[in-house]
Amino acid sequence: MSTVLHVGMADLVTAKHPATLISLGLGSCIGIAIYDEVAKLAGMAHIMLPESRGENTSKPGKFADTAVCALVNELLQMGASKGRLKAKMAGGAQMFALGGKGSSILSVGDRNVEATKRALSSLDIPLVAFDVGGNKGRSVEFRTDRWILIVKVIGSAVKEL
Amino acid sequence: MKLEWEHLTSLQLDALKEVVNIGAGNAATALSKLLKRSVTMEVPKAELIPVYEVAEKYGAPETPVCAVLIRCEGEFSGNVIFLMEEGEAFRLSEILISQDLGSLDDTTKEEIRDSVNAEVGNIIIGAFLSAISLLVGSPLPSTVPAVAHDMLGSIMDVVAALYGMAGDVALMSKTTLNVIGEDSEVRGTVVLVPDPDSLETLLKKLGVF
């Protein structure tokens, strides 16, 4: 029986195989899994916002830039190899569509996706699969037995990334 | 100095509770007239909570809900969300159109429900905002309602992100309306999310800043 770990908002959690990392009800938030199949290590972050802009936060998982860095550092400390790390992510939806100024305030999902991609590419970590954007919320589950990210959306078939 | 959520005093929180109370009272009256049924209101809440707990404070993250959001931008700006559990949203639309939707096909059923929910949300939030508008003493131009049917957690992400941009603290200001039916109750929650820079305006108007 593998361990099931819940990753709450702005949390980041790492685990050794066998484990399942879960983030429920992602709207504009991002669920990102970074893993090393050889060292059998994986981590997940539940990112809320795109950039920390140097803000000191006790929760590095809150922002895309700090979350990716912190997650990678933690995995490296546990024995992962930087060259083998890969990432999969889902989320970044825009739950409500409004016109005018409201749309920019509520479109944080897109900015989260972009910021997460930037953070990954600045560390040369390949993003091998993703399911982002749109206007539906997602629940994600990362399984270390097959290194897959399972994405659930209300009213749609389950996707495996 | 910019007003920070974490520095709100209990007097200021009480004033915000009163805003929710007046707004929701107006909304309850509107809903009651619309449905020709009694509508009761729970004691409003205005609490400061860690922004990371916003989703779970409202319920289980995967609960399917129907949410209507209206944003207003005037002297006071912010977002108001009306939340109902999916099943209760269905029941409310049945009460409103006085018809059993059970015999219709799923697509038609959902279209009717969505349209009714958007309208109910519009009326409730409109009544809520018009009370705030009276308090502020100026009109509050607002957007057309945006409706989402989704998991509670993903809807509340919107609220968490709005507060998260300003810091680690969120204001949970809400109340629940109960529509008293013959055999069952239908509940909906009104959530007020003032923009950080307009909170000061609101508190000044209330004489607590």
XYZ file of C-alpha atoms in Angstrom:
370
model
C 0.000 0.000 0.000
C 1.516 3.294 -1.020
C 1.304 6.449 1.044
C -1.238 9.079 0.009
C -0.129 12.631 0.724
C -2.354 15.676 0.412
C -0.777 18.868 -0.834
C -2.767 21.830 0.486
C -2.819 25.327 -0.921
C 0.713 26.802 -1.062
C 2.214 23.594 0.336
C 4.982 21.546 -1.145
C 5.452 17.900 -0.342
C 8.145 15.431 -1.379
C 7.999 11.651 -1.195
C 9.868 8.457 -1.991
C 8.323 5.737 -4.116
C 5.757 4.254 -3.485
C 3.554 7.282 -2.906
C 0.624 9.211 -4.323
C 0.567 12.993 -4.120
C -2.838 14.655 -4.312
C -4.081 18.213 -4.760
C -7.849 18.702 -4.778
C -9.954 21.411 -6.391
C -7.408 23.453 -8.299
C -8.922 26.487 -9.978
C -6.430 29.164 -10.927
C -3.856 27.313 -8.800
C -1.288 24.970 -10.320
C -0.516 21.429 -9.255
C 3.012 20.618 -10.366
C 4.860 17.345 -9.937
C 8.650 17.187 -10.314
C 10.229 13.732 -10.215
C 13.304 11.576 -10.724
C 12.344 8.096 -11.933
C 15.770 6.591 -11.223
C 16.173 7.894 -7.680
C 12.421 7.162 -7.263
C 11.621 10.551 -5.788
C 8.770 12.924 -6.477
C 7.443 16.199 -5.136
C 4.316 18.219 -5.653
C 3.573 21.909 -5.118
C 0.177 23.650 -5.036
C 1.028 27.076 -6.463
C -1.342 30.023 -5.843
C 0.275 33.015 -7.526
C 2.848 33.735 -10.220
C 5.628 35.790 -8.660
C 6.968 36.478 -5.199
C 8.540 39.798 -6.335
C 11.065 39.314 -3.561
C 8.345 39.112 -0.919
C 9.420 37.117 2.091
C 7.026 34.311 2.604
C 7.058 31.477 5.063
C 5.356 29.442 2.347
C 7.632 29.044 -0.689
C 4.894 26.925 -2.290
C 2.690 30.024 -2.650
C 4.476 31.477 -5.698
C 5.512 29.787 -8.938
C 9.121 31.017 -8.849
C 9.806 30.143 -5.215
C 7.832 26.884 -5.332
C 9.747 25.390 -8.250
C 13.124 26.320 -6.705
C 12.218 25.007 -3.268
C 10.791 21.780 -4.657
C 13.895 21.126 -6.785
C 16.234 21.886 -3.867
C 14.359 19.528 -1.606
C 14.465 16.737 -4.203
C 18.205 17.268 -4.769
C 18.833 17.075 -1.033
C 16.979 13.776 -0.936
C 19.308 12.415 -3.603
C 17.681 13.268 -6.937
C 19.891 14.165 -9.878
C 19.212 17.511 -11.510
C 19.737 16.161 -15.022
C 17.035 13.521 -14.545
C 14.309 15.771 -13.149
C 11.124 16.081 -15.189
C 7.912 17.984 -14.535
C 4.209 17.557 -15.204
C 1.576 20.090 -14.303
C -2.140 20.899 -14.421
C -4.362 23.798 -13.371
C -4.333 27.499 -14.134
C -7.991 27.775 -15.119
C -9.990 30.986 -15.218
C -13.097 30.122 -13.248
C -15.101 33.256 -14.054
C -15.142 35.223 -17.280
C -15.747 38.930 -16.743
C -15.186 41.873 -19.031
C -13.172 45.019 -18.318
C -10.771 45.370 -15.422
C -12.289 42.344 -13.746
C -10.873 40.032 -16.375
C -7.272 40.925 -15.599
C -7.852 40.472 -11.870
C -9.450 37.094 -12.374
C -7.023 35.777 -15.012
C -4.345 34.840 -12.521
C -4.504 31.248 -13.861
C -2.808 32.139 -17.141
C -0.133 34.089 -15.344
C 0.462 31.142 -13.002
C 0.976 28.841 -16.001
C 3.430 31.222 -17.652
C 5.391 31.849 -14.469
C 5.642 28.124 -13.711
C 6.900 27.393 -17.228
C 9.479 30.170 -16.891
C 10.661 28.863 -13.537
C 11.082 25.351 -14.970
C 12.962 26.493 -18.042
C 15.295 28.684 -15.996
C 16.357 25.503 -14.168
C 16.414 23.447 -17.414
C 13.749 21.042 -16.184
C 11.727 19.628 -19.072
C 7.946 19.987 -18.786
C 6.943 16.657 -20.294
C 3.164 16.949 -19.983
C 0.603 19.533 -18.974
C -3.123 20.221 -18.939
C -3.686 23.901 -18.237
C -6.029 26.829 -18.807
C -9.698 26.584 -19.719
C -12.477 27.361 -17.287
C -12.865 24.119 -15.335
C -11.370 23.215 -11.981
C -9.146 20.149 -11.668
C -8.099 17.621 -9.053
C -4.697 16.060 -9.604
C -3.004 12.922 -8.379
C 0.637 11.991 -9.061
C 1.522 8.315 -8.803
C 5.086 7.166 -8.433
C 4.304 3.640 -9.648
C 3.916 4.848 -13.232
C 5.070 8.476 -12.844
C 1.760 9.709 -14.176
C -0.322 12.735 -13.316
C -4.011 11.903 -13.214
C -6.299 14.872 -13.864
C -9.977 14.853 -12.888
C -12.495 17.419 -14.085
C -16.211 17.406 -13.150
C -18.230 16.118 -16.084
C -15.230 14.899 -18.128
C -13.306 11.671 -18.501
C -10.211 11.235 -16.320
C -6.966 12.153 -18.120
C -3.572 10.552 -17.587
C -0.554 12.700 -18.326
C -0.173 53.890 5.389
C -1.833 51.148 3.462
C -4.377 49.268 5.484
C -3.400 45.636 5.963
C -5.960 42.937 6.550
C -4.102 41.604 9.562
C -4.368 44.960 11.287
C -8.152 45.119 11.258
C -9.505 45.743 14.730
C -12.425 43.834 16.171
C -14.516 46.997 15.866
C -13.726 47.158 12.160
C -14.547 43.472 11.741
C -17.857 44.081 13.508
C -18.561 46.920 11.092
C -17.848 44.608 8.142
C -20.141 41.995 9.683
C -22.798 44.668 9.769
C -22.206 45.425 6.078
C -22.741 41.733 5.268
C -25.771 41.739 7.551
C -27.411 44.702 5.827
C -26.482 43.476 2.347
C -27.683 39.943 2.965
C -30.837 41.199 4.697
C -31.706 43.078 1.551
C -30.846 39.991 -0.518
C -33.039 37.767 1.673
C -35.991 40.114 1.195
C -35.463 40.092 -2.567
C -35.221 36.300 -2.639
C -38.287 35.915 -0.469
C -40.367 38.128 -2.780
C -39.096 36.286 -5.820
C -39.898 32.841 -4.432
C -42.898 33.808 -2.323
C -41.383 31.813 0.513
C -39.817 32.573 3.857
C -36.111 33.148 3.727
C -34.083 33.133 6.924
C -30.577 34.372 7.376
C -27.769 33.081 9.535
C -25.709 35.381 11.717
C -23.057 36.851 9.391
C -19.377 36.166 9.880
C -16.399 38.425 9.406
C -13.193 36.720 10.481
C -9.571 36.904 9.540
C -8.198 33.540 8.465
C -4.933 32.346 6.885
C -5.309 32.696 3.131
C -4.278 29.033 2.711
C -7.396 27.892 4.554
C -9.873 29.825 2.431
C -11.013 26.790 0.461
C -11.433 24.378 3.355
C -13.264 26.909 5.554
C -16.187 26.742 3.144
C -16.382 22.956 2.811
C -14.818 19.895 1.199
C -12.744 20.967 -1.831
C -14.376 18.585 -4.290
C -18.001 19.464 -3.402
C -19.772 20.393 -6.647
C -21.150 23.910 -6.363
C -22.824 26.530 -8.468
C -21.226 29.949 -8.049
C -22.271 33.338 -9.358
C -19.773 36.189 -9.244
C -20.364 39.880 -9.770
C -17.642 42.466 -9.570
C -18.427 46.076 -8.712
C -16.220 49.038 -9.345
C -17.141 52.381 -7.913
C -16.104 54.283 -4.844
C -16.109 50.825 -3.306
C -14.786 47.971 -5.432
C -14.730 44.258 -4.896
C -16.307 40.934 -5.757
C -19.401 39.271 -4.376
C -19.948 35.542 -4.830
C -23.147 33.587 -4.283
C -22.484 29.896 -3.653
C -24.874 26.965 -3.597
C -24.278 23.243 -3.540
C -25.104 21.822 -6.936
C -28.074 19.757 -5.718
C -29.569 22.694 -3.840
C -29.092 24.949 -6.868
C -31.174 22.443 -8.797
C -33.882 22.464 -6.155
C -33.937 26.250 -6.080
C -34.443 26.421 -9.833
C -37.298 23.929 -9.491
C -38.909 26.032 -6.766
C -38.532 29.145 -8.868
C -40.064 27.829 -12.059
C -42.584 25.729 -10.067
C -41.887 22.714 -12.211
C -40.386 19.296 -11.752
C -37.416 19.194 -14.103
C -36.897 15.466 -13.603
C -38.573 14.464 -16.864
C -36.445 16.716 -19.099
C -33.253 15.617 -20.815
C -29.986 16.534 -19.119
C -28.907 19.305 -21.476
C -32.207 21.179 -21.279
C -32.304 20.648 -17.521
C -28.832 22.143 -17.136
C -29.598 25.075 -19.406
C -32.722 25.951 -17.428
C -30.905 25.510 -14.150
C -27.938 27.648 -15.229
C -30.137 30.417 -16.468
C -32.269 30.386 -13.309
C -29.188 30.281 -11.069
C -27.568 33.193 -12.888
C -30.757 35.189 -12.434
C -31.121 34.275 -8.769
C -27.459 35.132 -8.216
C -27.964 38.409 -10.017
C -30.942 39.356 -7.866
C -29.263 38.350 -4.613
C -25.936 40.005 -5.337
C -27.697 43.034 -6.829
C -29.724 43.478 -3.634
C -26.586 42.961 -1.572
C -24.672 45.592 -3.543
C -27.481 48.108 -3.521
C -27.384 48.025 0.273
C -23.640 48.634 0.204
C -24.183 51.390 -2.333
C -26.544 53.139 0.112
C -23.955 52.809 2.864
C -21.206 54.218 0.689
C -23.505 56.891 -0.699
C -22.558 56.410 -4.329
C -23.590 54.116 -7.155
C -21.656 50.871 -7.642
C -21.419 49.987 -11.322
C -21.222 46.229 -11.563
C -20.530 43.554 -14.155
C -23.029 41.066 -15.518
C -23.021 37.862 -13.471
C -20.464 35.170 -14.325
C -21.601 31.641 -13.467
C -19.438 28.607 -12.792
C -20.376 25.055 -11.913
C -17.392 23.413 -10.409
C -15.572 22.100 -7.376
C -15.799 24.342 -4.304
C -12.006 24.349 -3.973
C -11.434 25.633 -7.464
C -14.049 28.369 -7.032
C -12.511 29.482 -3.748
C -9.096 29.651 -5.451
C -10.369 32.895 -6.935
C -10.900 34.313 -3.455
C -7.587 32.950 -2.164
C -5.691 34.439 -5.106
C -7.330 37.861 -4.604
C -6.293 37.955 -0.945
C -3.007 36.142 -1.565
C -1.760 38.986 -3.746
C -1.914 41.301 -0.755
C -0.562 38.984 1.932
C -1.180 35.842 3.931
C -4.459 36.813 5.567
C -7.959 36.629 4.120
C -11.181 38.138 5.355
C -13.907 35.538 5.532
C -17.080 37.595 5.384
C -20.170 35.630 4.587
C -23.641 34.657 5.574
C -26.021 31.898 4.601
C -29.595 32.314 3.397
C -32.111 29.509 3.949
C -35.163 29.213 1.746
C -37.787 27.438 3.795
C -39.604 24.892 1.664
C -42.538 22.643 2.416
C -40.326 19.655 2.915
C -36.783 20.895 2.543
C -34.512 23.874 2.913
C -32.328 25.353 0.229
C -29.211 27.172 1.352
C -26.936 29.636 -0.365
C -23.907 31.540 0.894
C -23.021 35.130 0.074
C -19.299 35.904 0.190
C -17.982 39.463 0.118
C -14.434 40.043 -1.148
C -13.611 43.762 -0.943
C -10.550 44.947 -2.890
C -7.792 45.786 -0.385
C -7.576 49.413 -1.504
C -11.301 49.996 -1.144
C -11.610 48.511 2.313
C -10.413 51.790 3.750
C -13.161 53.674 1.875
C -15.764 51.336 3.288
C -14.457 51.575 6.857
C -14.284 55.388 6.638
C -17.902 55.540 5.498
C -18.794 53.365 8.462
C -16.905 55.689 10.766
C -14.472 53.073 12.025
C -11.265 54.206 10.345
